Coordinates of C-alpha atoms (C1' of nucleotides) in Angstrom, one line a residue:
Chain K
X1 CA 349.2 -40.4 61.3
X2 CA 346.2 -40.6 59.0
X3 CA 343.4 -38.3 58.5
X4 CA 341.9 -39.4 61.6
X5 CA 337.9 -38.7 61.3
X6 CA 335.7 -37.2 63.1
X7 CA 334.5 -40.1 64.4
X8 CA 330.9 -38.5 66.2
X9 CA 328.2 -40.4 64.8
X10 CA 325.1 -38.2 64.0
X11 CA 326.7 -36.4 61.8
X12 CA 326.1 -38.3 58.5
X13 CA 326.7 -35.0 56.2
X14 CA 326.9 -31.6 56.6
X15 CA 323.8 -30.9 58.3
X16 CA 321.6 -33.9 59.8
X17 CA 318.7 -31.9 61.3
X18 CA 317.8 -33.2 65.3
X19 CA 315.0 -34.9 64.0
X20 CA 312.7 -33.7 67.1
X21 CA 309.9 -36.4 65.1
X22 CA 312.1 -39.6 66.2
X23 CA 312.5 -39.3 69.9
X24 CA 314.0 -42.2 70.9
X25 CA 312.1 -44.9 73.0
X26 CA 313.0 -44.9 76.6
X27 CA 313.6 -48.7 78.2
X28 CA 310.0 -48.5 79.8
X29 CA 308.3 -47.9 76.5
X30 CA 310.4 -50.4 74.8
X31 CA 309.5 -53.3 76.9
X32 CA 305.4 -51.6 77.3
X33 CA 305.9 -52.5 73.3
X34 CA 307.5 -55.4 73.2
X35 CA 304.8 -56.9 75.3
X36 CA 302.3 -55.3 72.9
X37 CA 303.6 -57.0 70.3
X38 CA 304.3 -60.7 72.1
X39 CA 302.4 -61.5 74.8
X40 CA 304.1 -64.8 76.6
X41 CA 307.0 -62.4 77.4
X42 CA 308.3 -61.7 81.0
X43 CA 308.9 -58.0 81.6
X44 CA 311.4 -58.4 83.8
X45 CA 314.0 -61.2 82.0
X46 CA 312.9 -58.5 78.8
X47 CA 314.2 -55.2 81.2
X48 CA 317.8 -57.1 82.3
X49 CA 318.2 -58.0 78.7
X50 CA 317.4 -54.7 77.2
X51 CA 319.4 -52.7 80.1
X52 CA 322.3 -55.1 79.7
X53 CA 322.3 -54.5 75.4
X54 CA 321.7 -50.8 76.1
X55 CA 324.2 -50.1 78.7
X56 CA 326.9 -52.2 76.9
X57 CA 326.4 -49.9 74.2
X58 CA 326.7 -46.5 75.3
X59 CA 329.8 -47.6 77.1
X60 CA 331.0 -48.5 73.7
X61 CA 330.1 -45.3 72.4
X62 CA 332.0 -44.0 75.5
X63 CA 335.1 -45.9 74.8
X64 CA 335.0 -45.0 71.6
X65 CA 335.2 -41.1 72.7
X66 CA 338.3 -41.6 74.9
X67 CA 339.9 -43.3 72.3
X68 CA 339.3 -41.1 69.6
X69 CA 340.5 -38.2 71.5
X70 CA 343.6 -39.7 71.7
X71 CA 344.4 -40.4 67.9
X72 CA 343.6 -44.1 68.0
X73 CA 340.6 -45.7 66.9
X74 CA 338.5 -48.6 69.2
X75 CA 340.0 -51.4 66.9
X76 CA 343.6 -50.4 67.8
X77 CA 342.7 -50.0 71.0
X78 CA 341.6 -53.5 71.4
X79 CA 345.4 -54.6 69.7
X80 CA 347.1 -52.5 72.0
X81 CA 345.0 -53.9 75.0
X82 CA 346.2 -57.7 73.6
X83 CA 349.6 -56.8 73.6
X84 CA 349.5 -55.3 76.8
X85 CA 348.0 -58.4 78.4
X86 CA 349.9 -60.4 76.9
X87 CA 352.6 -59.2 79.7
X88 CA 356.9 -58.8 79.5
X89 CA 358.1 -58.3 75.9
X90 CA 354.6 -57.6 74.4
X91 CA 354.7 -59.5 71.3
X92 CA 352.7 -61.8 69.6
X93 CA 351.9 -63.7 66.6
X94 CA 349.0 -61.9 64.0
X95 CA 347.5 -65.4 64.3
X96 CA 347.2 -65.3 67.7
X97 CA 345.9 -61.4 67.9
X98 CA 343.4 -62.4 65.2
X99 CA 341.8 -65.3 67.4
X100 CA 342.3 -63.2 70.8
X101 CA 340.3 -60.4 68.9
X102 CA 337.9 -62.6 66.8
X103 CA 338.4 -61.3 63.2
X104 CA 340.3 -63.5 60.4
X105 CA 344.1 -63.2 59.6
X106 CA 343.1 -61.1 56.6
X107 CA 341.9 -58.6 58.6
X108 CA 344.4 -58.7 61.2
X109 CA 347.4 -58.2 58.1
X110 CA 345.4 -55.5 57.6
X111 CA 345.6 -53.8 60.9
X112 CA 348.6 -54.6 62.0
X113 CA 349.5 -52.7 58.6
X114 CA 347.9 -49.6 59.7
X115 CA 349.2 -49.6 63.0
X116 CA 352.8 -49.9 61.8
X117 CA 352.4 -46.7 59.8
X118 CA 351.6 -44.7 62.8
X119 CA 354.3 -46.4 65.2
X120 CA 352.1 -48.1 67.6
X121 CA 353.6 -51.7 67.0
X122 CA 356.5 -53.4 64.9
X123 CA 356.4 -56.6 62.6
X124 CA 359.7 -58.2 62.0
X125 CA 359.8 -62.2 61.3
X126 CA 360.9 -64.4 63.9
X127 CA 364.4 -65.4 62.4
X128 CA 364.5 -68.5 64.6
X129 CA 361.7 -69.5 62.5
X130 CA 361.2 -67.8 59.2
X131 CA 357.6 -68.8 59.3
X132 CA 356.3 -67.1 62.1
X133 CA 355.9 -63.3 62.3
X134 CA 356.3 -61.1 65.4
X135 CA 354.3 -58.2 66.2
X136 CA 355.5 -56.4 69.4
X137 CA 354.1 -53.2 71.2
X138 CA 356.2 -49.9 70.8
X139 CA 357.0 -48.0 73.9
X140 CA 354.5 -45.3 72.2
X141 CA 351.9 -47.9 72.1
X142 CA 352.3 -48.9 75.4
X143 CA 351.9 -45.0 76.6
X144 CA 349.2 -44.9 74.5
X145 CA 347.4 -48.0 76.0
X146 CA 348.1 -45.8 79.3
X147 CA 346.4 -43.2 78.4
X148 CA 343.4 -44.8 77.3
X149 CA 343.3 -46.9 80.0
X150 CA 343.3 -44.2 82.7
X151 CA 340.2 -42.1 80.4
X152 CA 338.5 -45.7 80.9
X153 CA 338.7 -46.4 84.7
X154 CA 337.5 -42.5 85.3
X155 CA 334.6 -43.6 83.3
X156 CA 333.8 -46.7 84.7
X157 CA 334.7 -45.8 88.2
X158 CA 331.8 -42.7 87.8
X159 CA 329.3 -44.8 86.0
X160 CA 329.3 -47.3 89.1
X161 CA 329.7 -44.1 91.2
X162 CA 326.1 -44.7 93.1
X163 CA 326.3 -48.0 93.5
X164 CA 326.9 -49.4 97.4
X165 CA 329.7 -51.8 98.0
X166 CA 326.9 -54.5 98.3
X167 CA 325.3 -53.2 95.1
X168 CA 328.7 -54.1 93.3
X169 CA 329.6 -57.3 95.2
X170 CA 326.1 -58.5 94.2
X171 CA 326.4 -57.3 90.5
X172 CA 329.5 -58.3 89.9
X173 CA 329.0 -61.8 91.3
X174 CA 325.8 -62.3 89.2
X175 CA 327.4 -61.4 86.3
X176 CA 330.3 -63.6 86.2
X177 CA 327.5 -66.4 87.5
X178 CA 325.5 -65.8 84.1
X179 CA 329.0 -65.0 82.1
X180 CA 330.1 -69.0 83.1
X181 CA 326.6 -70.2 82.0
X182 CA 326.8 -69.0 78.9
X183 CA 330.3 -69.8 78.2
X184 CA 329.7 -73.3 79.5
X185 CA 326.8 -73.5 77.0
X186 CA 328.4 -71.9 74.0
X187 CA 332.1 -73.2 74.9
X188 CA 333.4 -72.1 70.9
X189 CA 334.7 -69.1 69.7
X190 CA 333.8 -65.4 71.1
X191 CA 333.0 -64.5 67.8
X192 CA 333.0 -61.0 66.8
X193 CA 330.3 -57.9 67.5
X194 CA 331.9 -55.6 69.8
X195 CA 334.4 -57.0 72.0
X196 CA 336.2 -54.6 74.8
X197 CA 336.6 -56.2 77.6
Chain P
X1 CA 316.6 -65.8 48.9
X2 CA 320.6 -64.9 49.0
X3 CA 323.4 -67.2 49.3
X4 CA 323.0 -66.9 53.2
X5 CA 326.8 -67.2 53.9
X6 CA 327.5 -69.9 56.8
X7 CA 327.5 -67.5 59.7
X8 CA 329.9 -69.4 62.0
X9 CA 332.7 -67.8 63.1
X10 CA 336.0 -69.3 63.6
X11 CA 336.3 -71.4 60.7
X12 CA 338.6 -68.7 58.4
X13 CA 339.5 -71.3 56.0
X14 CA 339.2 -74.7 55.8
X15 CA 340.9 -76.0 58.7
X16 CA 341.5 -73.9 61.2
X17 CA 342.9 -76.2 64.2
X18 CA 341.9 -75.4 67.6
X19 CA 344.9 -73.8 68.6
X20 CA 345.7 -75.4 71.6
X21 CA 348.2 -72.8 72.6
X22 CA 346.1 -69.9 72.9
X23 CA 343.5 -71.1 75.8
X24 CA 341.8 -67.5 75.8
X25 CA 342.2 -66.0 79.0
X26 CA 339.5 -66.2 82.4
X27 CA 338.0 -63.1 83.2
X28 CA 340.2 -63.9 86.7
X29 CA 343.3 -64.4 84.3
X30 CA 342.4 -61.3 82.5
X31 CA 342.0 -58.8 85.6
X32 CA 344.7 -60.4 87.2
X33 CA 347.1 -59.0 83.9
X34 CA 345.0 -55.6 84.1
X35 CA 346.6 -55.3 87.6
X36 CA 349.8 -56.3 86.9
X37 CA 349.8 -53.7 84.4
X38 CA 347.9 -51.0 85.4
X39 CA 348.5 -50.8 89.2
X40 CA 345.5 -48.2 90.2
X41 CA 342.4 -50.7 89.1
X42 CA 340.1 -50.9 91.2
X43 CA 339.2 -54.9 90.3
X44 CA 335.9 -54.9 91.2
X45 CA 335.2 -52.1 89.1
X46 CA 336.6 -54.2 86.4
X47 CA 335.3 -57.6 86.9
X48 CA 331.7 -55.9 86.5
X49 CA 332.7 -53.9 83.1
X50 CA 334.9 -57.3 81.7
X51 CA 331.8 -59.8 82.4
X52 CA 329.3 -57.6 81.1
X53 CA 331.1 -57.1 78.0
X54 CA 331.7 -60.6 77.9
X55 CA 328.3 -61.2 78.4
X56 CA 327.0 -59.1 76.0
X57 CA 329.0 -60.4 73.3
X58 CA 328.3 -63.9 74.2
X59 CA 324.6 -63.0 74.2
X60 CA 324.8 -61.4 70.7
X61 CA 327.0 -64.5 68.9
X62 CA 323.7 -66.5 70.7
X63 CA 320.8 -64.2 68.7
X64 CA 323.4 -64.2 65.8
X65 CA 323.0 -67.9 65.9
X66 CA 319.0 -68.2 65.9
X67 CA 318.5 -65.6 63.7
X68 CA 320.6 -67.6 61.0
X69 CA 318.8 -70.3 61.7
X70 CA 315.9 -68.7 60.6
X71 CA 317.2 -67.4 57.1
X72 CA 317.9 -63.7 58.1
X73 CA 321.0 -61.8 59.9
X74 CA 321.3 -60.0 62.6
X75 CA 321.2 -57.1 60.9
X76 CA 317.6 -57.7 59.4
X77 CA 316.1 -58.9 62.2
X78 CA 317.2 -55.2 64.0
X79 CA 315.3 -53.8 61.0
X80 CA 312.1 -56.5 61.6
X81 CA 312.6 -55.5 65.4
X82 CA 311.9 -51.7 64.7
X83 CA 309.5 -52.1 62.5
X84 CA 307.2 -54.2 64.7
X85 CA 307.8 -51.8 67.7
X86 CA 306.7 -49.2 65.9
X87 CA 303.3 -50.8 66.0
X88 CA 300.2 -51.0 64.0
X89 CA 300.4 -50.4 60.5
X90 CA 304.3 -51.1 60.8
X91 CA 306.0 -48.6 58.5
X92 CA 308.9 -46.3 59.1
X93 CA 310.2 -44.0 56.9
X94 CA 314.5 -45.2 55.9
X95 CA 315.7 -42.3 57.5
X96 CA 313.7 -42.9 60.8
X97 CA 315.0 -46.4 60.5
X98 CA 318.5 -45.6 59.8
X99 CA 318.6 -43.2 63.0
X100 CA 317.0 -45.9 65.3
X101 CA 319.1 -48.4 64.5
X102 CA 322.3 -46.0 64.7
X103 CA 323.6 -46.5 60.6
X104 CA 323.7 -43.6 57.6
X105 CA 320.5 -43.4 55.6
X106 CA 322.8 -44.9 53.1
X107 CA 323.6 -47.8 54.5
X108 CA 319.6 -48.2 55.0
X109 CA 318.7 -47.9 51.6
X110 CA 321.1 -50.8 50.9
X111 CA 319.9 -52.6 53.5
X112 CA 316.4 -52.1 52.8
X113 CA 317.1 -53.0 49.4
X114 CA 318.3 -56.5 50.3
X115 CA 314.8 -57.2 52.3
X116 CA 312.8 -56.1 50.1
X117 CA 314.3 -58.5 47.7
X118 CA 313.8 -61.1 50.5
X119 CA 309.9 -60.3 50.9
X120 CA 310.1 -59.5 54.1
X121 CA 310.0 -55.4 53.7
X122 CA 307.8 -53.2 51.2
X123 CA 309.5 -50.0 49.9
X124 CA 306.9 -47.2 48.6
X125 CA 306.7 -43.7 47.7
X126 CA 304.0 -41.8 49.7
X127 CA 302.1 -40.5 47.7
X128 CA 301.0 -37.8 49.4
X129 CA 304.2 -36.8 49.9
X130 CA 306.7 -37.6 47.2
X131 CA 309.5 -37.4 48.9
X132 CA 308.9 -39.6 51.7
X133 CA 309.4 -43.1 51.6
X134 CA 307.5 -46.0 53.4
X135 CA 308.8 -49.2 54.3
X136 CA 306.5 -51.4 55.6
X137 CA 306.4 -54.9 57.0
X138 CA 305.2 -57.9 55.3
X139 CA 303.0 -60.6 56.7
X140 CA 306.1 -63.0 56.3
X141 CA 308.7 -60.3 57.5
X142 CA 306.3 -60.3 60.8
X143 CA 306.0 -63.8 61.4
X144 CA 309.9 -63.9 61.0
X145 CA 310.3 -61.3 64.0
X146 CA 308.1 -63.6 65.9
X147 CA 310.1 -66.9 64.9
X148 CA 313.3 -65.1 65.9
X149 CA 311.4 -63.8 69.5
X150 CA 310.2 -67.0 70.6
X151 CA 313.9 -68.5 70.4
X152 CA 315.5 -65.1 71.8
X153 CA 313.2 -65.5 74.5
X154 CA 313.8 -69.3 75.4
X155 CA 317.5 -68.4 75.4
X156 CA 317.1 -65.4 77.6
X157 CA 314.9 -67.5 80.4
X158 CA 317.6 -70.3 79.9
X159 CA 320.4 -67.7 80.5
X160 CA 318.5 -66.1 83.7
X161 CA 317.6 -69.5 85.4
X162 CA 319.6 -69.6 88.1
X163 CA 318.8 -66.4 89.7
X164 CA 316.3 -65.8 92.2
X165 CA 313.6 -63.6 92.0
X166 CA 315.5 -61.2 94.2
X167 CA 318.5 -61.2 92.1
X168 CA 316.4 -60.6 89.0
X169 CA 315.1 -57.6 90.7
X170 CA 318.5 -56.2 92.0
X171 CA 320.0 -56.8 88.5
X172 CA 317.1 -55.2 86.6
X173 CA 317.4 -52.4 89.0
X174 CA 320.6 -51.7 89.2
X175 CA 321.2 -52.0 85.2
X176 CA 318.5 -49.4 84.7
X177 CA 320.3 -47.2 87.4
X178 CA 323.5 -47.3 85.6
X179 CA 321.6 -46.6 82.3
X180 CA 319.9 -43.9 83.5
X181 CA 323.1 -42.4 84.6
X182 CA 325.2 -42.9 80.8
X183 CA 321.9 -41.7 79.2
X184 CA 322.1 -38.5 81.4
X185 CA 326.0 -37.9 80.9
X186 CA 325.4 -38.8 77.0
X187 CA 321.7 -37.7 76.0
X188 CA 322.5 -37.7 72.4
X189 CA 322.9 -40.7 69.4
X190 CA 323.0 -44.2 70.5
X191 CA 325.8 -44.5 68.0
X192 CA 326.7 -48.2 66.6
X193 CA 328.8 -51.0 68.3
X194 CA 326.3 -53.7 68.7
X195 CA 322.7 -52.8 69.2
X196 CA 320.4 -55.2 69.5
X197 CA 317.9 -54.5 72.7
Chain F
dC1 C1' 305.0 -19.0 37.0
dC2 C1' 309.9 -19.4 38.2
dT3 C1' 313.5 -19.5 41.2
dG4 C1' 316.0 -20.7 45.3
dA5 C1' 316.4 -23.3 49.5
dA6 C1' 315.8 -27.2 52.3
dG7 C1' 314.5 -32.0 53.1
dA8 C1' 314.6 -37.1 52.1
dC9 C1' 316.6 -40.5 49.7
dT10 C1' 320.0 -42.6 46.6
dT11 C1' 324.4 -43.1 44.3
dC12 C1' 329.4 -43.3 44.4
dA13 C1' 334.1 -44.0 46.0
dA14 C1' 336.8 -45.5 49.7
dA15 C1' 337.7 -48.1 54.2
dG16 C1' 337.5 -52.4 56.6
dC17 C1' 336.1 -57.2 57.0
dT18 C1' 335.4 -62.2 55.5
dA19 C1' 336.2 -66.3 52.8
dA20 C1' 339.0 -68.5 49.8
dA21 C1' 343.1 -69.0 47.3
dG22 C1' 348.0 -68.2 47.2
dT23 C1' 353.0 -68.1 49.2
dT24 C1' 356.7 -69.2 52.0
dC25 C1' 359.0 -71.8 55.3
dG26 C1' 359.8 -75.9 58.2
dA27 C1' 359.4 -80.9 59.1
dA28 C1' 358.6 -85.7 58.2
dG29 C1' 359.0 -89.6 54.6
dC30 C1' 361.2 -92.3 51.2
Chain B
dG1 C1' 368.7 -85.1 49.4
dC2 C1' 364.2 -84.4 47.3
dT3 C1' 359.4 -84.4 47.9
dT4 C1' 355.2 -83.7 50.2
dC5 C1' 352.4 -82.1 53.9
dG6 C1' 351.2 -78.7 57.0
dA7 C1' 351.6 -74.2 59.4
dA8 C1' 351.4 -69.1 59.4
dC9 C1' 350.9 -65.4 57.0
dT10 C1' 349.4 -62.5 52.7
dT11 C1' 346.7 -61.5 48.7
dT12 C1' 342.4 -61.2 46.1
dA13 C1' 337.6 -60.7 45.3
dG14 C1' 333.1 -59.6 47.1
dC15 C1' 330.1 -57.3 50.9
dT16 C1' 328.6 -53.9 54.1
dT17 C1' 329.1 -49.5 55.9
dT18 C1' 330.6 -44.6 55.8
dG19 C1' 331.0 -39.7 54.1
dA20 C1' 330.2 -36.9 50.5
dA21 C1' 328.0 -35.7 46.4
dG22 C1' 323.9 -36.0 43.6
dT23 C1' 318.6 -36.2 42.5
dC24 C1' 314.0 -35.4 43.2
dT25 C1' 310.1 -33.0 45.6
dT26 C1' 308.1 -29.5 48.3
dC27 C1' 307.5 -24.8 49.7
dA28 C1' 308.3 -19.8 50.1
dG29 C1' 309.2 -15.6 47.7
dG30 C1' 309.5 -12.5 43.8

DNA sequence: CCTGAAGACTTCAAAGCTAAAGTTCGAAGC
DNA sequence: GCTTCGAACTTTAGCTTTGAAGTCTTCAGG
């Protein structure tokens, strides 16, 4: 199953001091900055922007939590999660996986490598067609996709926690609004940098 | 100034054929598979957490974009970014650098190695302190950060344009409510995964 | 002084990723 | 039927980052 790290950041060696000199910039004195430093800025675009790349963050750091309590790192997590989608039998091509997940074939060899060593998927060729490879989801993936996925709705179902029903209706309706604008404008690839859905 | 690698993603190898059978999913095709496989979802709940992970990604492949454009990475311009909110005489120390922007000091002294060799960083001992360090901004490393701001901030104002001022107010506020809330339940590291404020 | 301890970087080996060059299999021409 | 092209992985080399082990400097005792 692999060493399996720590995997808490802030911990870069043995001891790593709190550092009470660096405290850490809250939103507000971020934004009082950036408009120090560049006046034709509009605070209020800056604060959705910053909010939105902050918040996406710590969820990740979040995920990454759940996931690593469980044995499995964030990048399995996100092949499991394909698979799963993927519906019925669970299988697909490492071609496929690697655009789904935005990283090159290379990579995906790679990981799918790893993951067959601790008994999360299984690669076999597709003897119908000797060319193709198939990867399919082990019944101990798919419980541990559960798993994860059931850390990650108690999350995300707290972190919305105070919001009203109109809040979210509102939220969520804006977001996919400015989630089709950008996708319309940048139609390509999703490219890499954190992905999660 | 570096090779400065191509920086567009899906182009693995030489041809890479759009792949007409994988049509990457909808978010609406996407939480409509999270239900069928994970019956207690609250879809709402999801559709905000998919789009604004969506979105974020989207947003960062968009910065990745400019900020090639301009001759630097992504990863340099977070460097330029926390050098120039530091203010004034813009000068960090690696370790402060390191912790702000969530990476081991050793990964910052490689990094500050490469921009330094760019021209856009200085690297110094203080000298009233031997063991310190100072890197500090260069003219040119400045005006870069500004290049890289005025496109980030066209983008941003293009992304936002359909909202009205109400929405931009409800989104601001409701994004700094809900990170508030992770900040509270998580007060320590940022961690990695995509910075980028 | 000299020594020991702690702090702040840097160096080193290993992990994971990308780009580019194989490798293998299937399909279309001649 | 043999050859050539193309598709779908895999392998190789080079980078960036991490974790752990130095190196250098400062400071507190003895």
């Amino acid at each position: 199953m692999k060493d399996f790290k720590a995997k808490e950041f802030a911990c870069h060696t043995a001891a790593m001091a709190e550092t009470p000199g660096v405290p850490e910039p809250t939103l507000e004195e971020q934004i009082a900055a950036y408009q120090r430093e560049f006046q034709d800025l509009d605070p209020q675009v800056e604060k959705i922007v910053s909010a939105l790349s902050r918040l996406n963050r710590r969820m990740n750091v979040a995920y990454g939590r759940q996931t690593a309590d469980l044995g499995i790192s964030n990048a399995e997590w996100e092949v499991l999660k394909a698979l799963v989608l993927s519906g019925a039998p669970y299988r697909m091509g490492p071609g496929e996986l690697a655009k789904r997940l935005g990283l090159t074939p290379a990579a995906m060899t790679h990981r799918i490598d790893r993951m067959v060593s601790e008994g999360l998927v299984t690669r076999e060729r597709d003897e119908s067609n000797r060319v193709r490879v198939i990867v399919e989801l082990t019944p101990g993936g798919r419980e541990k996709w559960l798993e994860a996925m059931r850390l990650a709705t108690v999350f995300e179902e707290d972190l919305l926690q105070d919001l009203t029903p109109t809040e979210r209706a509102v939220l969520g309706e804006v977001l996919t609004r400015l989630l089709r604008r950008v996708e319309h404008a940048q139609p390509d690839a999703g490219g890499r940098l954190s992905d999660l859905d």
